[in-house]
Amino acid sequence: MSFLYNVFVFLHFLGWAIVLGGYLASLRSPGLYRGVFHGAATALVAGIVMFGLLEAGAVDNPFDRTKLTVKLVVALVITVLAFLARRQGAKGDNGTGAVTPGLKHAIGGLTIVNMLVAVFWN
């Protein structure tokens, strides 16, 4: 089970890397890459599966339910915002049309907040 848990940890990190990378790559353009939503959804689903494995006792790792709940809520908000940005950008050229700057920066800021919570909350 430890191997399976580590696979989902990798997918979780990969999803957040796609979100942050897509956000940073699109800073100079009015749009947001479509992959940001897919990265957020990947990170969210992988995080939920990891939480389930921890709760089931399949992995022998100590964890803080409050921290994971905060991360879950933030990840859910990021995923919803990324979905809204994808719909808003779909109205433009090739799916990468303009997105409201506040929406775009909220996705990037909350992604950084989620990473900070993961690293510094003990």
mmCIF file of N, CA and C in Angstrom:
data_model
loop_
_atom_site.group_PDB
_atom_site.id
_atom_site.type_symbol
_atom_site.label_atom_id
_atom_site.label_comp_id
_atom_site.label_asym_id
_atom_site.label_seq_id
_atom_site.Cartn_x
_atom_site.Cartn_y
_atom_site.Cartn_z
ATOM 1 N N MET A 1 0.816 -1.206 0.000
ATOM 2 C CA MET A 1 0.000 0.000 0.000
ATOM 3 C C MET A 1 0.852 1.259 0.000
ATOM 4 N N SER A 2 2.034 1.145 0.562
ATOM 5 C CA SER A 2 2.924 2.298 0.619
ATOM 6 C C SER A 2 3.291 2.762 -0.790
ATOM 7 N N PHE A 3 3.514 1.820 -1.699
ATOM 8 C CA PHE A 3 3.833 2.176 -3.079
ATOM 9 C C PHE A 3 2.672 2.930 -3.723
ATOM 10 N N LEU A 4 1.456 2.447 -3.520
ATOM 11 C CA LEU A 4 0.274 3.103 -4.072
ATOM 12 C C LEU A 4 0.127 4.525 -3.516
ATOM 13 N N TYR A 5 0.346 4.668 -2.224
ATOM 14 C CA TYR A 5 0.287 5.989 -1.598
ATOM 15 C C TYR A 5 1.316 6.922 -2.248
ATOM 16 N N ASN A 6 2.533 6.421 -2.470
ATOM 17 C CA ASN A 6 3.577 7.243 -3.083
ATOM 18 C C ASN A 6 3.250 7.613 -4.523
ATOM 19 N N VAL A 7 2.559 6.755 -5.240
ATOM 20 C CA VAL A 7 2.113 7.086 -6.599
ATOM 21 C C VAL A 7 1.158 8.275 -6.547
ATOM 22 N N PHE A 8 0.240 8.270 -5.590
ATOM 23 C CA PHE A 8 -0.700 9.385 -5.479
ATOM 24 C C PHE A 8 -0.027 10.656 -4.957
ATOM 25 N N VAL A 9 1.004 10.516 -4.139
ATOM 26 C CA VAL A 9 1.780 11.693 -3.726
ATOM 27 C C VAL A 9 2.431 12.323 -4.953
ATOM 28 N N PHE A 10 3.010 11.487 -5.811
ATOM 29 C CA PHE A 10 3.623 11.982 -7.047
ATOM 30 C C PHE A 10 2.595 12.691 -7.926
ATOM 31 N N LEU A 11 1.426 12.081 -8.111
ATOM 32 C CA LEU A 11 0.378 12.702 -8.925
ATOM 33 C C LEU A 11 -0.097 14.020 -8.312
ATOM 34 N N HIS A 12 -0.157 14.067 -6.991
ATOM 35 C CA HIS A 12 -0.551 15.281 -6.282
ATOM 36 C C HIS A 12 0.452 16.402 -6.560
ATOM 37 N N PHE A 13 1.732 16.103 -6.404
ATOM 38 C CA PHE A 13 2.783 17.100 -6.677
ATOM 39 C C PHE A 13 2.767 17.523 -8.142
ATOM 40 N N LEU A 14 2.585 16.565 -9.030
ATOM 41 C CA LEU A 14 2.552 16.865 -10.463
ATOM 42 C C LEU A 14 1.384 17.794 -10.793
ATOM 43 N N GLY A 15 0.232 17.529 -10.205
ATOM 44 C CA GLY A 15 -0.928 18.386 -10.440
ATOM 45 C C GLY A 15 -0.676 19.822 -9.998
ATOM 46 N N TRP A 16 -0.106 19.988 -8.800
ATOM 47 C CA TRP A 16 0.168 21.352 -8.328
ATOM 48 C C TRP A 16 1.253 22.021 -9.151
ATOM 49 N N ALA A 17 2.226 21.251 -9.641
ATOM 50 C CA ALA A 17 3.254 21.817 -10.508
ATOM 51 C C ALA A 17 2.639 22.332 -11.810
ATOM 52 N N ILE A 18 1.671 21.605 -12.336
ATOM 53 C CA ILE A 18 0.983 22.045 -13.555
ATOM 54 C C ILE A 18 0.198 23.326 -13.289
ATOM 55 N N VAL A 19 -0.474 23.399 -12.155
ATOM 56 C CA VAL A 19 -1.251 24.603 -11.826
ATOM 57 C C VAL A 19 -0.329 25.805 -11.677
ATOM 58 N N LEU A 20 0.714 25.674 -10.882
ATOM 59 C CA LEU A 20 1.609 26.804 -10.651
ATOM 60 C C LEU A 20 2.373 27.162 -11.919
ATOM 61 N N GLY A 21 2.839 26.171 -12.646
ATOM 62 C CA GLY A 21 3.549 26.428 -13.897
ATOM 63 C C GLY A 21 2.661 27.091 -14.936
ATOM 64 N N GLY A 22 1.429 26.622 -15.052
ATOM 65 C CA GLY A 22 0.488 27.233 -16.000
ATOM 66 C C GLY A 22 0.159 28.658 -15.623
ATOM 67 N N TYR A 23 0.031 28.899 -14.345
ATOM 68 C CA TYR A 23 -0.231 30.272 -13.878
ATOM 69 C C TYR A 23 0.957 31.182 -14.184
ATOM 70 N N LEU A 24 2.152 30.741 -13.821
ATOM 71 C CA LEU A 24 3.338 31.569 -14.044
ATOM 72 C C LEU A 24 3.606 31.794 -15.531
ATOM 73 N N ALA A 25 3.374 30.773 -16.343
ATOM 74 C CA ALA A 25 3.602 30.902 -17.786
ATOM 75 C C ALA A 25 2.612 31.853 -18.440
ATOM 76 N N SER A 26 1.456 32.042 -17.833
ATOM 77 C CA SER A 26 0.426 32.882 -18.438
ATOM 78 C C SER A 26 0.371 34.289 -17.835
ATOM 79 N N LEU A 27 1.355 34.648 -17.027
ATOM 80 C CA LEU A 27 1.309 35.961 -16.380
ATOM 81 C C LEU A 27 1.313 37.121 -17.380
ATOM 82 N N ARG A 28 2.026 36.983 -18.480
ATOM 83 C CA ARG A 28 2.125 38.079 -19.452
ATOM 84 C C ARG A 28 1.022 38.060 -20.507
ATOM 85 N N SER A 29 0.159 37.077 -20.431
ATOM 86 C CA SER A 29 -0.939 37.004 -21.397
ATOM 87 C C SER A 29 -2.261 37.198 -20.662
ATOM 88 N N PRO A 30 -3.292 37.602 -21.384
ATOM 89 C CA PRO A 30 -4.587 37.808 -20.722
ATOM 90 C C PRO A 30 -5.315 36.505 -20.397
ATOM 91 N N GLY A 31 -4.876 35.411 -20.995
ATOM 92 C CA GLY A 31 -5.549 34.136 -20.791
ATOM 93 C C GLY A 31 -4.874 33.284 -19.730
ATOM 94 N N LEU A 32 -5.411 32.085 -19.549
ATOM 95 C CA LEU A 32 -4.858 31.106 -18.620
ATOM 96 C C LEU A 32 -4.886 29.770 -19.335
ATOM 97 N N TYR A 33 -3.814 29.032 -19.253
ATOM 98 C CA TYR A 33 -3.750 27.754 -19.950
ATOM 99 C C TYR A 33 -4.822 26.792 -19.449
ATOM 100 N N ARG A 34 -5.379 26.032 -20.388
ATOM 101 C CA ARG A 34 -6.443 25.087 -20.046
ATOM 102 C C ARG A 34 -5.958 23.994 -19.110
ATOM 103 N N GLY A 35 -4.678 23.690 -19.155
ATOM 104 C CA GLY A 35 -4.125 22.638 -18.321
ATOM 105 C C GLY A 35 -4.177 22.942 -16.829
ATOM 106 N N VAL A 36 -4.365 24.212 -16.487
ATOM 107 C CA VAL A 36 -4.443 24.586 -15.072
ATOM 108 C C VAL A 36 -5.612 23.873 -14.402
ATOM 109 N N PHE A 37 -6.738 23.807 -15.069
ATOM 110 C CA PHE A 37 -7.888 23.095 -14.495
ATOM 111 C C PHE A 37 -7.580 21.612 -14.342
ATOM 112 N N HIS A 38 -6.960 21.019 -15.343
ATOM 113 C CA HIS A 38 -6.661 19.587 -15.278
ATOM 114 C C HIS A 38 -5.651 19.290 -14.168
ATOM 115 N N GLY A 39 -4.685 20.171 -13.994
ATOM 116 C CA GLY A 39 -3.725 19.999 -12.906
ATOM 117 C C GLY A 39 -4.391 20.108 -11.542
ATOM 118 N N ALA A 40 -5.294 21.084 -11.403
ATOM 119 C CA ALA A 40 -6.005 21.262 -10.131
ATOM 120 C C ALA A 40 -6.891 20.056 -9.835
ATOM 121 N N ALA A 41 -7.569 19.549 -10.847
ATOM 122 C CA ALA A 41 -8.432 18.376 -10.647
ATOM 123 C C ALA A 41 -7.595 17.146 -10.293
ATOM 124 N N THR A 42 -6.456 16.995 -10.936
ATOM 125 C CA THR A 42 -5.562 15.878 -10.622
ATOM 126 C C THR A 42 -5.072 15.955 -9.184
ATOM 127 N N ALA A 43 -4.634 17.147 -8.770
ATOM 128 C CA ALA A 43 -4.135 17.321 -7.403
ATOM 129 C C ALA A 43 -5.246 17.087 -6.380
ATOM 130 N N LEU A 44 -6.448 17.568 -6.680
ATOM 131 C CA LEU A 44 -7.578 17.391 -5.766
ATOM 132 C C LEU A 44 -7.930 15.913 -5.598
ATOM 133 N N VAL A 45 -8.068 15.201 -6.697
ATOM 134 C CA VAL A 45 -8.441 13.782 -6.631
ATOM 135 C C VAL A 45 -7.335 12.973 -5.956
ATOM 136 N N ALA A 46 -6.082 13.250 -6.302
ATOM 137 C CA ALA A 46 -4.968 12.525 -5.680
ATOM 138 C C ALA A 46 -4.921 12.803 -4.177
ATOM 139 N N GLY A 47 -5.180 14.036 -3.782
ATOM 140 C CA GLY A 47 -5.206 14.372 -2.362
ATOM 141 C C GLY A 47 -6.317 13.663 -1.620
ATOM 142 N N ILE A 48 -7.480 13.566 -2.236
ATOM 143 C CA ILE A 48 -8.598 12.860 -1.603
ATOM 144 C C ILE A 48 -8.270 11.372 -1.446
ATOM 145 N N VAL A 49 -7.662 10.778 -2.461
ATOM 146 C CA VAL A 49 -7.291 9.364 -2.371
ATOM 147 C C VAL A 49 -6.235 9.165 -1.281
ATOM 148 N N MET A 50 -5.244 10.065 -1.213
ATOM 149 C CA MET A 50 -4.221 9.964 -0.169
ATOM 150 C C MET A 50 -4.851 10.071 1.219
ATOM 151 N N PHE A 51 -5.776 11.004 1.378
ATOM 152 C CA PHE A 51 -6.464 11.174 2.657
ATOM 153 C C PHE A 51 -7.232 9.904 3.010
ATOM 154 N N GLY A 52 -7.882 9.312 2.026
ATOM 155 C CA GLY A 52 -8.612 8.062 2.253
ATOM 156 C C GLY A 52 -7.699 6.926 2.671
ATOM 157 N N LEU A 53 -6.533 6.828 2.035
ATOM 158 C CA LEU A 53 -5.578 5.786 2.414
ATOM 159 C C LEU A 53 -5.062 6.001 3.833
ATOM 160 N N LEU A 54 -4.840 7.248 4.203
ATOM 161 C CA LEU A 54 -4.396 7.544 5.571
ATOM 162 C C LEU A 54 -5.483 7.208 6.582
ATOM 163 N N GLU A 55 -6.711 7.607 6.283
ATOM 164 C CA GLU A 55 -7.831 7.329 7.189
ATOM 165 C C GLU A 55 -8.076 5.836 7.354
ATOM 166 N N ALA A 56 -7.887 5.081 6.290
ATOM 167 C CA ALA A 56 -8.123 3.643 6.343
ATOM 168 C C ALA A 56 -7.007 2.899 7.072
ATOM 169 N N GLY A 57 -5.918 3.603 7.348
ATOM 170 C CA GLY A 57 -4.801 2.972 8.032
ATOM 171 C C GLY A 57 -3.950 2.118 7.119
ATOM 172 N N ALA A 58 -4.088 2.310 5.802
ATOM 173 C CA ALA A 58 -3.317 1.527 4.845
ATOM 174 C C ALA A 58 -1.852 1.949 4.823
ATOM 175 N N VAL A 59 -1.590 3.167 5.291
ATOM 176 C CA VAL A 59 -0.231 3.697 5.319
ATOM 177 C C VAL A 59 0.072 4.112 6.747
ATOM 178 N N ASP A 60 1.262 3.795 7.194
ATOM 179 C CA ASP A 60 1.638 4.093 8.573
ATOM 180 C C ASP A 60 2.332 5.455 8.639
ATOM 181 N N ASN A 61 1.565 6.527 8.430
ATOM 182 C CA ASN A 61 2.072 7.898 8.502
ATOM 183 C C ASN A 61 1.217 8.683 9.482
ATOM 184 N N PRO A 62 1.844 9.421 10.369
ATOM 185 C CA PRO A 62 1.039 10.307 11.227
ATOM 186 C C PRO A 62 0.529 11.483 10.399
ATOM 187 N N PHE A 63 -0.683 11.940 10.671
ATOM 188 C CA PHE A 63 -1.229 13.062 9.905
ATOM 189 C C PHE A 63 -2.145 13.887 10.784
ATOM 190 N N ASP A 64 -2.321 15.129 10.386
ATOM 191 C CA ASP A 64 -3.153 16.097 11.099
ATOM 192 C C ASP A 64 -4.420 16.315 10.278
ATOM 193 N N ARG A 65 -5.551 15.880 10.797
ATOM 194 C CA ARG A 65 -6.811 16.007 10.055
ATOM 195 C C ARG A 65 -7.182 17.457 9.780
ATOM 196 N N THR A 66 -6.882 18.350 10.712
ATOM 197 C CA THR A 66 -7.221 19.766 10.515
ATOM 198 C C THR A 66 -6.441 20.342 9.343
ATOM 199 N N LYS A 67 -5.153 20.062 9.296
ATOM 200 C CA LYS A 67 -4.318 20.540 8.199
ATOM 201 C C LYS A 67 -4.829 20.001 6.867
ATOM 202 N N LEU A 68 -5.121 18.715 6.813
ATOM 203 C CA LEU A 68 -5.585 18.124 5.564
ATOM 204 C C LEU A 68 -6.954 18.647 5.159
ATOM 205 N N THR A 69 -7.789 18.982 6.132
ATOM 206 C CA THR A 69 -9.095 19.560 5.819
ATOM 207 C C THR A 69 -8.938 20.960 5.238
ATOM 208 N N VAL A 70 -8.033 21.748 5.807
ATOM 209 C CA VAL A 70 -7.768 23.086 5.267
ATOM 210 C C VAL A 70 -7.241 22.973 3.843
ATOM 211 N N LYS A 71 -6.310 22.056 3.617
ATOM 212 C CA LYS A 71 -5.775 21.868 2.265
ATOM 213 C C LYS A 71 -6.858 21.402 1.295
ATOM 214 N N LEU A 72 -7.758 20.549 1.765
ATOM 215 C CA LEU A 72 -8.852 20.081 0.918
ATOM 216 C C LEU A 72 -9.759 21.227 0.497
ATOM 217 N N VAL A 73 -10.113 22.081 1.443
ATOM 218 C CA VAL A 73 -10.998 23.209 1.130
ATOM 219 C C VAL A 73 -10.326 24.165 0.148
ATOM 220 N N VAL A 74 -9.056 24.472 0.386
ATOM 221 C CA VAL A 74 -8.327 25.371 -0.518
ATOM 222 C C VAL A 74 -8.219 24.735 -1.907
ATOM 223 N N ALA A 75 -7.915 23.448 -1.965
ATOM 224 C CA ALA A 75 -7.805 22.762 -3.253
ATOM 225 C C ALA A 75 -9.138 22.751 -3.994
ATOM 226 N N LEU A 76 -10.215 22.587 -3.261
ATOM 227 C CA LEU A 76 -11.540 22.608 -3.880
ATOM 228 C C LEU A 76 -11.853 23.985 -4.454
ATOM 229 N N VAL A 77 -11.515 25.028 -3.716
ATOM 230 C CA VAL A 77 -11.735 26.394 -4.202
ATOM 231 C C VAL A 77 -10.892 26.652 -5.459
ATOM 232 N N ILE A 78 -9.643 26.228 -5.445
ATOM 233 C CA ILE A 78 -8.765 26.407 -6.614
ATOM 234 C C ILE A 78 -9.344 25.681 -7.824
ATOM 235 N N THR A 79 -9.822 24.471 -7.623
ATOM 236 C CA THR A 79 -10.370 23.696 -8.733
ATOM 237 C C THR A 79 -11.616 24.355 -9.310
ATOM 238 N N VAL A 80 -12.482 24.871 -8.454
ATOM 239 C CA VAL A 80 -13.688 25.562 -8.936
ATOM 240 C C VAL A 80 -13.295 26.836 -9.686
ATOM 241 N N LEU A 81 -12.350 27.603 -9.143
ATOM 242 C CA LEU A 81 -11.902 28.819 -9.825
ATOM 243 C C LEU A 81 -11.248 28.498 -11.166
ATOM 244 N N ALA A 82 -10.467 27.426 -11.220
ATOM 245 C CA ALA A 82 -9.837 27.026 -12.476
ATOM 246 C C ALA A 82 -10.884 26.587 -13.498
ATOM 247 N N PHE A 83 -11.941 25.934 -13.028
ATOM 248 C CA PHE A 83 -13.027 25.553 -13.923
ATOM 249 C C PHE A 83 -13.722 26.799 -14.482
ATOM 250 N N LEU A 84 -13.977 27.768 -13.614
ATOM 251 C CA LEU A 84 -14.602 29.015 -14.066
ATOM 252 C C LEU A 84 -13.705 29.759 -15.045
ATOM 253 N N ALA A 85 -12.403 29.765 -14.780
ATOM 254 C CA ALA A 85 -11.458 30.420 -15.691
ATOM 255 C C ALA A 85 -11.419 29.701 -17.030
ATOM 256 N N ARG A 86 -11.511 28.390 -17.005
ATOM 257 C CA ARG A 86 -11.520 27.631 -18.258
ATOM 258 C C ARG A 86 -12.752 27.962 -19.085
ATOM 259 N N ARG A 87 -13.904 28.062 -18.415
ATOM 260 C CA ARG A 87 -15.144 28.419 -19.129
ATOM 261 C C ARG A 87 -15.078 29.838 -19.661
ATOM 262 N N GLN A 88 -14.527 30.743 -18.850
ATOM 263 C CA GLN A 88 -14.411 32.135 -19.274
ATOM 264 C C GLN A 88 -13.446 32.255 -20.455
ATOM 265 N N GLY A 89 -12.339 31.523 -20.416
ATOM 266 C CA GLY A 89 -11.348 31.568 -21.491
ATOM 267 C C GLY A 89 -11.791 30.845 -22.741
ATOM 268 N N ALA A 90 -12.750 29.926 -22.612
ATOM 269 C CA ALA A 90 -13.224 29.172 -23.780
ATOM 270 C C ALA A 90 -13.954 30.064 -24.764
ATOM 271 N N LYS A 91 -14.374 31.216 -24.317
ATOM 272 C CA LYS A 91 -15.076 32.141 -25.205
ATOM 273 C C LYS A 91 -14.117 32.826 -26.173
ATOM 274 N N GLY A 92 -12.808 32.754 -25.868
ATOM 275 C CA GLY A 92 -11.801 33.409 -26.706
ATOM 276 C C GLY A 92 -11.238 32.464 -27.742
ATOM 277 N N ASP A 93 -10.076 32.827 -28.254
ATOM 278 C CA ASP A 93 -9.448 32.070 -29.326
ATOM 279 C C ASP A 93 -8.814 30.776 -28.819
ATOM 280 N N ASN A 94 -9.221 29.673 -29.397
ATOM 281 C CA ASN A 94 -8.680 28.347 -29.121
ATOM 282 C C ASN A 94 -8.713 27.972 -27.640
ATOM 283 N N GLY A 95 -9.671 28.479 -26.911
ATOM 284 C CA GLY A 95 -9.810 28.104 -25.518
ATOM 285 C C GLY A 95 -8.889 28.815 -24.564
ATOM 286 N N THR A 96 -8.079 29.737 -25.063
ATOM 287 C CA THR A 96 -7.161 30.469 -24.182
ATOM 288 C C THR A 96 -7.470 31.961 -24.225
ATOM 289 N N GLY A 97 -8.744 32.291 -24.252
ATOM 290 C CA GLY A 97 -9.151 33.684 -24.279
ATOM 291 C C GLY A 97 -8.902 34.361 -22.950
ATOM 292 N N ALA A 98 -9.203 35.635 -22.907
ATOM 293 C CA ALA A 98 -8.939 36.450 -21.728
ATOM 294 C C ALA A 98 -9.712 35.949 -20.508
ATOM 295 N N VAL A 99 -9.060 36.049 -19.367
ATOM 296 C CA VAL A 99 -9.631 35.672 -18.079
ATOM 297 C C VAL A 99 -9.505 36.882 -17.166
ATOM 298 N N THR A 100 -10.487 37.091 -16.312
ATOM 299 C CA THR A 100 -10.438 38.193 -15.361
ATOM 300 C C THR A 100 -9.150 38.094 -14.540
ATOM 301 N N PRO A 101 -8.375 39.188 -14.452
ATOM 302 C CA PRO A 101 -7.115 39.128 -13.702
ATOM 303 C C PRO A 101 -7.292 38.687 -12.252
ATOM 304 N N GLY A 102 -8.359 39.107 -11.594
ATOM 305 C CA GLY A 102 -8.583 38.704 -10.211
ATOM 306 C C GLY A 102 -8.754 37.201 -10.084
ATOM 307 N N LEU A 103 -9.458 36.610 -11.026
ATOM 308 C CA LEU A 103 -9.666 35.157 -11.029
ATOM 309 C C LEU A 103 -8.347 34.429 -11.252
ATOM 310 N N LYS A 104 -7.585 34.911 -12.204
ATOM 311 C CA LYS A 104 -6.301 34.310 -12.528
ATOM 312 C C LYS A 104 -5.337 34.372 -11.340
ATOM 313 N N HIS A 105 -5.237 35.542 -10.710
ATOM 314 C CA HIS A 105 -4.307 35.712 -9.600
ATOM 315 C C HIS A 105 -4.800 35.021 -8.325
ATOM 316 N N ALA A 106 -6.100 34.852 -8.190
ATOM 317 C CA ALA A 106 -6.627 34.094 -7.049
ATOM 318 C C ALA A 106 -6.190 32.636 -7.155
ATOM 319 N N ILE A 107 -6.205 32.090 -8.352
ATOM 320 C CA ILE A 107 -5.762 30.711 -8.557
ATOM 321 C C ILE A 107 -4.287 30.578 -8.188
ATOM 322 N N GLY A 108 -3.464 31.475 -8.692
ATOM 323 C CA GLY A 108 -2.035 31.427 -8.389
ATOM 324 C C GLY A 108 -1.742 31.646 -6.914
ATOM 325 N N GLY A 109 -2.398 32.626 -6.314
ATOM 326 C CA GLY A 109 -2.173 32.929 -4.895
ATOM 327 C C GLY A 109 -2.608 31.799 -3.985
ATOM 328 N N LEU A 110 -3.780 31.239 -4.252
ATOM 329 C CA LEU A 110 -4.262 30.138 -3.418
ATOM 330 C C LEU A 110 -3.409 28.877 -3.590
ATOM 331 N N THR A 111 -2.864 28.688 -4.771
ATOM 332 C CA THR A 111 -1.964 27.553 -4.987
ATOM 333 C C THR A 111 -0.721 27.699 -4.126
ATOM 334 N N ILE A 112 -0.179 28.897 -4.079
ATOM 335 C CA ILE A 112 0.993 29.149 -3.238
ATOM 336 C C ILE A 112 0.629 28.989 -1.765
ATOM 337 N N VAL A 113 -0.538 29.482 -1.369
ATOM 338 C CA VAL A 113 -0.987 29.320 0.016
ATOM 339 C C VAL A 113 -1.104 27.834 0.361
ATOM 340 N N ASN A 114 -1.658 27.047 -0.533
ATOM 341 C CA ASN A 114 -1.812 25.617 -0.284
ATOM 342 C C ASN A 114 -0.447 24.935 -0.112
ATOM 343 N N MET A 115 0.521 25.348 -0.910
ATOM 344 C CA MET A 115 1.868 24.786 -0.783
ATOM 345 C C MET A 115 2.512 25.219 0.531
ATOM 346 N N LEU A 116 2.303 26.461 0.924
ATOM 347 C CA LEU A 116 2.855 26.940 2.196
ATOM 348 C C LEU A 116 2.248 26.190 3.378
ATOM 349 N N VAL A 117 0.948 25.941 3.328
ATOM 350 C CA VAL A 117 0.296 25.167 4.389
ATOM 351 C C VAL A 117 0.900 23.767 4.452
ATOM 352 N N ALA A 118 1.126 23.158 3.298
ATOM 353 C CA ALA A 118 1.680 21.809 3.273
ATOM 354 C C ALA A 118 3.076 21.749 3.886
ATOM 355 N N VAL A 119 3.871 22.769 3.630
ATOM 356 C CA VAL A 119 5.262 22.741 4.078
ATOM 357 C C VAL A 119 5.426 23.204 5.514
ATOM 358 N N PHE A 120 4.758 24.299 5.879
ATOM 359 C CA PHE A 120 5.068 24.943 7.159
ATOM 360 C C PHE A 120 4.115 24.614 8.301
ATOM 361 N N TRP A 121 2.972 24.013 8.050
ATOM 362 C CA TRP A 121 2.051 23.653 9.121
ATOM 363 C C TRP A 121 2.528 22.331 9.738
ATOM 364 N N ASN A 122 2.912 22.390 10.984
ATOM 365 C CA ASN A 122 3.410 21.168 11.645
ATOM 366 C C ASN A 122 2.433 20.626 12.612
#
